[in-house]
XYZ file of C-alpha atoms in Angstrom:
464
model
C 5.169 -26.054 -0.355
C 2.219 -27.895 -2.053
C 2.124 -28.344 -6.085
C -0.947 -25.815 -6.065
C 1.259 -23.099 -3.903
C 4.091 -23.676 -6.415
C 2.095 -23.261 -9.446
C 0.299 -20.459 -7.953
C 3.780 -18.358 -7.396
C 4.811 -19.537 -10.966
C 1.730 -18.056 -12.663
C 2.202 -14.758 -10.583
C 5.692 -14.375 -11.279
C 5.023 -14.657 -15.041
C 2.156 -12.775 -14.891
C 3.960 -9.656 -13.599
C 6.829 -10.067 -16.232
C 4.158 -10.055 -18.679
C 2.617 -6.545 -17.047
C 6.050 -4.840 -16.682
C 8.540 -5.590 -19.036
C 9.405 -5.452 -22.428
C 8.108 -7.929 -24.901
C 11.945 -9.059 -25.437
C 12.277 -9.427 -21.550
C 9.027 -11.724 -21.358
C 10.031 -13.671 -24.189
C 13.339 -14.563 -22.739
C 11.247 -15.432 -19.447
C 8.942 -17.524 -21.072
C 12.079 -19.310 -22.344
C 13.677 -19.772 -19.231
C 13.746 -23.205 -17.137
C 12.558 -23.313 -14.080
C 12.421 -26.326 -11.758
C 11.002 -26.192 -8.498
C 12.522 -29.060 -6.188
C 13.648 -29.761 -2.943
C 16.867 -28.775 -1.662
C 18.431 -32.342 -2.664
C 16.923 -32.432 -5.976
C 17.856 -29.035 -7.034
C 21.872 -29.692 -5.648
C 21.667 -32.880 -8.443
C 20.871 -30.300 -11.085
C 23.168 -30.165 -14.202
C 22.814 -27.944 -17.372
C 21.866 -23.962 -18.074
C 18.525 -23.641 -16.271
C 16.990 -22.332 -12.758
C 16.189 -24.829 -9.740
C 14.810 -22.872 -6.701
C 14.587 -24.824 -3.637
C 10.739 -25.270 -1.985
C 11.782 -27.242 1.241
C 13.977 -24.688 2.864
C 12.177 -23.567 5.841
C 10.916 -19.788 6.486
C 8.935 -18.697 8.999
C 7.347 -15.016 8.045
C 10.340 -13.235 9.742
C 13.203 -11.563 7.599
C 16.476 -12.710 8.215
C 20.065 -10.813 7.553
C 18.127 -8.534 4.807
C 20.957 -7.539 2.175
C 21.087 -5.387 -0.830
C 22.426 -5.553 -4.444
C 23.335 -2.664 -6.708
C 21.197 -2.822 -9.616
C 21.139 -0.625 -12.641
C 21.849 2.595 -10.223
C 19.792 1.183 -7.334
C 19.241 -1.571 -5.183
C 17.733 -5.087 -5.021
C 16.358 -5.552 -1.454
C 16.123 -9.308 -0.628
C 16.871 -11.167 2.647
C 16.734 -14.880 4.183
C 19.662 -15.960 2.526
C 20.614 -19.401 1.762
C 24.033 -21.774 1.512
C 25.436 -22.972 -1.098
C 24.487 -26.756 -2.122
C 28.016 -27.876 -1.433
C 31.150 -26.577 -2.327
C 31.251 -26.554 -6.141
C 29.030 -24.015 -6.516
C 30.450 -20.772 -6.868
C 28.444 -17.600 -5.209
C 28.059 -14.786 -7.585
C 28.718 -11.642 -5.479
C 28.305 -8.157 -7.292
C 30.142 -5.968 -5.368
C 30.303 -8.460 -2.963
C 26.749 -9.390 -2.152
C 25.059 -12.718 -3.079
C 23.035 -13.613 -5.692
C 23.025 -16.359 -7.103
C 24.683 -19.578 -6.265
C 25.827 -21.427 -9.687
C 27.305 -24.676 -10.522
C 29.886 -25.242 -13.014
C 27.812 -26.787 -15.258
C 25.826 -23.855 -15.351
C 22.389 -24.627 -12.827
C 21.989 -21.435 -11.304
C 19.997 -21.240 -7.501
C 18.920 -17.940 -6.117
C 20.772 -16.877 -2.800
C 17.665 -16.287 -0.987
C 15.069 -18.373 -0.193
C 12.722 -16.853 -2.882
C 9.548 -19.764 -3.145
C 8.448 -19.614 0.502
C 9.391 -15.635 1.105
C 7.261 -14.589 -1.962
C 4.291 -17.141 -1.358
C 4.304 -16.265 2.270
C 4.554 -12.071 1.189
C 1.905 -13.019 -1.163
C -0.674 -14.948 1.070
C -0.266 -13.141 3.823
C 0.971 -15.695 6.400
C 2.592 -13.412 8.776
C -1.346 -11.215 9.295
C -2.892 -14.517 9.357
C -0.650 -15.911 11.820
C -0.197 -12.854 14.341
C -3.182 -12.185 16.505
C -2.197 -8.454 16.622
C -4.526 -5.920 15.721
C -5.335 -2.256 16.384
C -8.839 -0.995 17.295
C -10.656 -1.212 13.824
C -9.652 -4.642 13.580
C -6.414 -3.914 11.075
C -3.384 -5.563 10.969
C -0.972 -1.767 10.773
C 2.606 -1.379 9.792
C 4.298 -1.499 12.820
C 3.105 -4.609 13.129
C 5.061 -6.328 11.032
C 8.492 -7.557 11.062
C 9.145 -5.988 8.262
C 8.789 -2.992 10.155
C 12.660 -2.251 10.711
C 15.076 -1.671 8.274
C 12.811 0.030 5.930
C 11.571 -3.348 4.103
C 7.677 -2.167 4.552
C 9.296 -0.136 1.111
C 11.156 -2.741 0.244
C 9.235 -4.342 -3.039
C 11.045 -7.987 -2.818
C 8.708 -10.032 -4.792
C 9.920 -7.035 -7.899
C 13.265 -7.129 -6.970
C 13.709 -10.816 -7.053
C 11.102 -10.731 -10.521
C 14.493 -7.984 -12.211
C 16.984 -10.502 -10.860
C 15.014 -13.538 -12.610
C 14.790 -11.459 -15.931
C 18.366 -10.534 -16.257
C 19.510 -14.127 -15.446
C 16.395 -15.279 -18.251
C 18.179 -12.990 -20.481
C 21.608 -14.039 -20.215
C 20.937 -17.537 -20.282
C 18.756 -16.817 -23.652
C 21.808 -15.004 -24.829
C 24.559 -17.794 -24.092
C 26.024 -15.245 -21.406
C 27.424 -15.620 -17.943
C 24.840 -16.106 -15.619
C 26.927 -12.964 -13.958
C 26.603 -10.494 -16.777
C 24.759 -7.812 -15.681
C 22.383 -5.705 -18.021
C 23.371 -2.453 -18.629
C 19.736 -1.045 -18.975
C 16.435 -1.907 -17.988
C 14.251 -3.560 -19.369
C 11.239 -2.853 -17.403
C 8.536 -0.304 -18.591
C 7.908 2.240 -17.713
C 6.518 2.032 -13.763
C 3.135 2.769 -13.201
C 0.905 5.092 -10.594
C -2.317 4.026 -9.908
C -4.308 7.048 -8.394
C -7.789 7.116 -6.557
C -9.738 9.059 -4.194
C -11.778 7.462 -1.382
C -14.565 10.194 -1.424
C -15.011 9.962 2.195
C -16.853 13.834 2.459
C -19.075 15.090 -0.246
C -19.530 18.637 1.914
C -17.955 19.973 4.976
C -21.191 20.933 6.945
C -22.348 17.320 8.067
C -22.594 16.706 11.938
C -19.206 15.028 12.695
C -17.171 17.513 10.980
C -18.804 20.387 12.410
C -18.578 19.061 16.200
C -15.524 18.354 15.621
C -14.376 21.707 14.564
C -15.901 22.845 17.633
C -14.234 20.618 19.943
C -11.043 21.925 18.668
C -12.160 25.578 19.070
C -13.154 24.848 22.681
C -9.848 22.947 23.552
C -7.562 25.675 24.680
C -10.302 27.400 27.266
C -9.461 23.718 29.416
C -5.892 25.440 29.994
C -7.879 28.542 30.178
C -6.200 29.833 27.076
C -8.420 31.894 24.232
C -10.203 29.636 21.914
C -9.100 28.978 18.475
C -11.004 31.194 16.410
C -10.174 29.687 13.327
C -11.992 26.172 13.875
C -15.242 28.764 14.407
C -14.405 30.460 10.653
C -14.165 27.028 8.850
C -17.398 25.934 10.937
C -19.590 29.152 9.209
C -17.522 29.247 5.980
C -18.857 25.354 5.152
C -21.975 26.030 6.831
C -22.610 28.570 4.130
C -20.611 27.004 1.382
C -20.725 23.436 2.367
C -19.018 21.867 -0.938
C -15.651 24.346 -0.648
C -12.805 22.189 0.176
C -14.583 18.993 -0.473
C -17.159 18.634 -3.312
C -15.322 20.863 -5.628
C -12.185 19.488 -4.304
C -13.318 16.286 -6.135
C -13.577 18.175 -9.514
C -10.081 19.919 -9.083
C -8.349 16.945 -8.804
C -10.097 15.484 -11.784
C -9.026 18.813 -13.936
C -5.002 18.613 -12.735
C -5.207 15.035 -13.189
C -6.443 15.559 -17.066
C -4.289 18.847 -17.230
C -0.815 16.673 -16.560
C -1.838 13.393 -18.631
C -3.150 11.104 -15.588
C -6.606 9.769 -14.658
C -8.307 8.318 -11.336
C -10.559 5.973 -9.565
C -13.231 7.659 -7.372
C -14.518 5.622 -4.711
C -17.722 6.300 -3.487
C -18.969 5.844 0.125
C -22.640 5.739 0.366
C -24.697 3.469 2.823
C -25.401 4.239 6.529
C -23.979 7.155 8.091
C -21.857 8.214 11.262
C -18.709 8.488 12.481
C -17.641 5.880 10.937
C -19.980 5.846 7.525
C -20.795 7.950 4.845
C -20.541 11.387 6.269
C -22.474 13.370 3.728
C -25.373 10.547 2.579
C -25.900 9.608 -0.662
C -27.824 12.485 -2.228
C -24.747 14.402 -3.946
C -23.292 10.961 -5.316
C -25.325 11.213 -8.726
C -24.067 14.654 -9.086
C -20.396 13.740 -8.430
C -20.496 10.814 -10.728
C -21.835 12.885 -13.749
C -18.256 15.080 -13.250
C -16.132 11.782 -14.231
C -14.719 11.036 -17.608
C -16.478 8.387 -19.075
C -13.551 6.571 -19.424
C -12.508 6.757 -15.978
C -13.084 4.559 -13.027
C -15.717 4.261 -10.323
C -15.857 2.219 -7.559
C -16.890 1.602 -3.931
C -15.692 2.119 -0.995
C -17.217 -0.504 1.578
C -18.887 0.657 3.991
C -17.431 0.252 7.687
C -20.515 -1.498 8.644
C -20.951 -4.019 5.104
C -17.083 -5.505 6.256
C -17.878 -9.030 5.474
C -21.854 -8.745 5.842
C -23.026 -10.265 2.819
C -26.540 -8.477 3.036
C -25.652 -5.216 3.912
C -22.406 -5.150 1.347
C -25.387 -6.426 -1.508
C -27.103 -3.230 -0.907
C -24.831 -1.073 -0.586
C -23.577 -1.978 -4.239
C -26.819 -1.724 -5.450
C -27.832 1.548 -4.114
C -23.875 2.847 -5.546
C -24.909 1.479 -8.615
C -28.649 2.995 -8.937
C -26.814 6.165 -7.239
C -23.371 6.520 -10.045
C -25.296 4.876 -12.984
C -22.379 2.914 -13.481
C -21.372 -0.954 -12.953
C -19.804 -1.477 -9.844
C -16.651 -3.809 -10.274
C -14.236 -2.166 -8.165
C -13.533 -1.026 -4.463
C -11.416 -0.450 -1.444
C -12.505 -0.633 2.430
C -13.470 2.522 4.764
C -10.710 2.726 7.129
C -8.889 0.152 5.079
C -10.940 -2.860 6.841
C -9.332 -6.041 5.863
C -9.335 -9.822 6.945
C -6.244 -11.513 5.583
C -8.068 -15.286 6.053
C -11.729 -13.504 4.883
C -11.399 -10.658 2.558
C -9.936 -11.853 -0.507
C -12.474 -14.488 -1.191
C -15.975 -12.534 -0.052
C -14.759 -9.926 -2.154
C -14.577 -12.202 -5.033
C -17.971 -13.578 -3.726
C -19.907 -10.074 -3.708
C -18.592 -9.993 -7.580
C -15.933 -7.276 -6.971
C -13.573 -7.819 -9.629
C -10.447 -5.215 -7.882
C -9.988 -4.045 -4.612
C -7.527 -1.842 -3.570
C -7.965 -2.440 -0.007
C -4.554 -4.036 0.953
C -2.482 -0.970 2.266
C -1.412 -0.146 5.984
C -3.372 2.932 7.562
C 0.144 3.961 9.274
C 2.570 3.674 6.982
C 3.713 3.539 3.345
C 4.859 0.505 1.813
C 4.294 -3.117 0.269
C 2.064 -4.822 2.761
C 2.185 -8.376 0.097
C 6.088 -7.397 -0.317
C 5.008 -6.280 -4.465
C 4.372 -2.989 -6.121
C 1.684 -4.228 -8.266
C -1.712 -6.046 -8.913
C -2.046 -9.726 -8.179
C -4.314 -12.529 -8.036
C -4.474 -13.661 -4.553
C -4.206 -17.579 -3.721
C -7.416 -19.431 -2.775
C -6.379 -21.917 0.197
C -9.572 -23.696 0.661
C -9.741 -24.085 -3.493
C -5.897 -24.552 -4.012
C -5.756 -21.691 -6.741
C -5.704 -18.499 -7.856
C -9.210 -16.462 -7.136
C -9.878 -14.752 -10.460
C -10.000 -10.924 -8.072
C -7.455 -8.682 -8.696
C -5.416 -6.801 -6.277
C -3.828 -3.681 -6.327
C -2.279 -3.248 -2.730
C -2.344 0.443 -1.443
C 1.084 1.789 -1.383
C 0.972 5.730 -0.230
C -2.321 7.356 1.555
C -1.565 11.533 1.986
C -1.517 11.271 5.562
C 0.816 8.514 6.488
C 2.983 10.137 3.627
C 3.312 13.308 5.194
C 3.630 12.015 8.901
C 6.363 9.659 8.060
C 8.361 11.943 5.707
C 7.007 15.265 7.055
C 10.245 17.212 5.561
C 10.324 15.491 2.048
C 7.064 13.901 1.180
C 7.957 14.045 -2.893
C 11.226 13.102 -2.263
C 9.653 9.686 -1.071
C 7.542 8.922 -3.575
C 10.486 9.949 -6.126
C 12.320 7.019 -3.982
C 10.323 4.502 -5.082
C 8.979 5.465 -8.607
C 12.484 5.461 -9.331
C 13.166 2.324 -8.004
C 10.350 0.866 -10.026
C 12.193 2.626 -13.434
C 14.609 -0.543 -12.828
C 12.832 -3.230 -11.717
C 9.116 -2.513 -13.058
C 5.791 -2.531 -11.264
C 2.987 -0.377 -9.820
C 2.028 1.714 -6.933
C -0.996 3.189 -5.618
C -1.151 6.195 -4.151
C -4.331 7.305 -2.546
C -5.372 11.105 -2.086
C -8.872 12.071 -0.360
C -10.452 15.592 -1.669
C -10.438 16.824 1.565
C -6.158 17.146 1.798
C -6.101 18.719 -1.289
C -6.951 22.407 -1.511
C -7.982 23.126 2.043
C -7.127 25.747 4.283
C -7.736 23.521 7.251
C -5.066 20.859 6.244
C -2.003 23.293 5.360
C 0.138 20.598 5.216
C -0.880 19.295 1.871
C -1.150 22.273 -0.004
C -0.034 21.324 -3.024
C 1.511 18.189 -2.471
C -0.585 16.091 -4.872
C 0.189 18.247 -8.110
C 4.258 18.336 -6.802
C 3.566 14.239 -6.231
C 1.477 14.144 -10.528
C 4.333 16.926 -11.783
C 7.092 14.474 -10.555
C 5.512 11.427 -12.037
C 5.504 13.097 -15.260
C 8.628 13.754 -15.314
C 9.805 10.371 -14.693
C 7.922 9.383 -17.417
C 5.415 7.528 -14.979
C 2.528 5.335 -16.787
C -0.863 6.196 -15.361
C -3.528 3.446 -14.933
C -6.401 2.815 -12.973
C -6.003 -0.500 -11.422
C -8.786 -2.489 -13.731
C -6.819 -1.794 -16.540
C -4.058 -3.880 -14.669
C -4.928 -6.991 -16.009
């Protein structure tokens, strides 16, 4: 790894300390001593400190993934590596590695922590697979962290808890194998928003759409579906039920339970694949947001990485919502892992929340949180946020069809012990609607759980 990769992943991993711990926890971080040296350097090491080997090859795939108990869960973290030589001991709670430490105190982490967070963060797997589905995304099952459940599998927090309890002990004159007996961490936070896709439920796609799925059965010369027919008249005559005023009872649950959203606006061209219901409601939706909530926009499928047509699409969003545009995600989650970041940063977005997988949940940079993504043709950090899409309604629901709360309950709680962020993204249109039964009421179940765990609730530019 190169200096500027090195001090890249040092910044970020102080950063988020800073972001989701306790000022006691950061202090002892900021305290701690970290060296960053090659295998043969660090194995010279002598004295109470951290040396974390940067020459130890990895190559984007997870190897022999293990997990630590942790404060009543688990620390997921995988490509393990040896000892330096046999005088350093292996700390094993419960009999899994951690860290390897020398008498003398030097302490090494067990897994090969520089390149597996660098490479989680920059994206080298995406950028070095050619794989991609029809939209141009790089999905889920894609990955190779696609078995064994480490898509939810937050490694770059896990390893971040693991640094902060060894910080503390060593700040403390304790054994680097003391483990803390509560967390530290803050409480986790949910970052919610609302791609507002549909505005009204008349517009041309929807409709023929509804009747394609009337007509379907009469091919196995079965009776048509009636009810595709009812929601085709029912919008046609009230065209904002189930959308439009979806949007404002969202906003009024949201307030009623202590949490607020981003709403992100698709306007531009229209079509299958654009802004469904134009751009004349927009002004009217954007008067129904708290002032002190967010607005953003949601790229337009055909602005991805067209500097013209993105330039007018956040000005017309802007002369449209009255508001400054600073923040956005992609239509159909559109992203270029080698593009993205930095014409983003270009167009003057200042967060996206683009970086999510359109079939599945999980930690597509390996981190339940915002981060500044590295620059490789600049050697540093861009100056964009990013907070990476964790949970969208309908990937939640197909993959944990009987439980969908129960999942997101998995990995809040998680985040109670090791700190961080997720993102969970609803669209108006699964929210109160007749047509998609299988959400009724999930998103006030998903708030009313949050609440209870004493979730923190941001929008993601007040991440900072």
């Amino acid at each position: 790894m190169t200096p500027s990769q090195l001090k890249y992943l040092e910044c970020s991993l102080r950063d988020h300390v800073k972001r989701y711990f306790e000022l006691d926890a950061v202090e002892a971080f900021d305290a701690l001593s970290i060296r960053w040296l090659s295998m043969e350097e660090a194995k010279t090491q002598r004295g109470r400190m951290l040396v974390i080997p940067v020459d130890v090859p990895a190559d984007g795939k997870p190897t022999s993934p293990w997990r630590v108990p942790f404060l009543g869960t688990e620390l997921t973290l995988w490509n393990p590596i040896d000892p330096p030589s046999e005088d350093w001991a292996v700390r094993q709670p419960h009999g899994r590695p951690l860290w390897h430490i020398h008498p003398s105190g030097t302490v090494m982490p067990a897994w090969n922590l520089a390149p597996t967070l660098f490479g989680l963060l920059s994206l080298e797997e995406e950028i070095s697979l050619e794989d991609r589905d029809r939209h141009g995304r790089f999905t889920g099952s894609m990955s190779h962290r696609s078995s064994g459940a480490l898509l939810e599998a937050p490694i770059f927090n896990d390893s971040v808890a693991a640094l902060v309890e060894l910080a503390i002990n060593i700040r403390n004159n304790r054994p680097a194998t003391d483990e803390l007996t509560s967390s530290v961490a803050l409480p986790p936070v949910i970052v919610l928003s609302h791609d507002l896709d549909q505005l009204r439920g008349n517009d041309l796609w929807t409709q023929t759409v509804r009747l394609v799925r009337m007509s379907r059965p009469m091919l196995k010369l079965r009776p048509p579906n009636m009810k595709y027919l009812w929601y085709f008249f029912y919008n046609l005559v009230f065209p904002r039920k189930f959308y439009f005023e979806n949007i404002v009872g969202m906003i009024e649950v949201e307030r009623m339970l202590g949490f607020r959203s981003t709403q992100y606006f698709l306007n531009g061209s229209g079509g299958r694949f654009g802004a469904r219901s134009g751009s004349k409601m927009i002004p009217e939706v954007a008067a129904r947001i708290p002032a002190n909530w967010s607005a953003g926009i949601h790229y337009n499928y055909d602005t991805y990485l067209e500097e013209s047509a993105f330039k007018s699409q956040v000005d017309e969003l802007k002369r449209l919502a009255n508001r400054q545009i600073v923040t956005g995600r992609a239509h159909y989650l559109r992203f270029d892992p080698a593009k993205s970041w930095r014409f983003l940063s270009q167009m003057g977005i200042k967060v996206d929340e683009s970086l999510g997988y359109p079939d599945r949940i999980g930690y597509r940079a390996g981190i339940a949180g915002v981060f500044r993504p590295y620059d490789p043709q600049e050697a540093s950090m861009l100056s964009l946020l990013e907070m990476p899409l964790v949970i969208m309604e309908s990937t939640l629901v197909n993959q944990y069809p009987d439980d969908p709360v129960g999942a997101v309950e998995r990995l809040l709680s998680h985040l109670q012990k090791v700190g961080g962020a997720i993102s969970v993204l609803f669209h108006p249109g699964s929210f109160c609607n007749p047509e998609e039964p299988v959400y009724a009421g999930l998103y006030f179940k998903i708030l009313k759980m949050a609440r209870n765990l004493g979730a923190a609730s941001l929008n993601a530019d007040e991440l900072k």
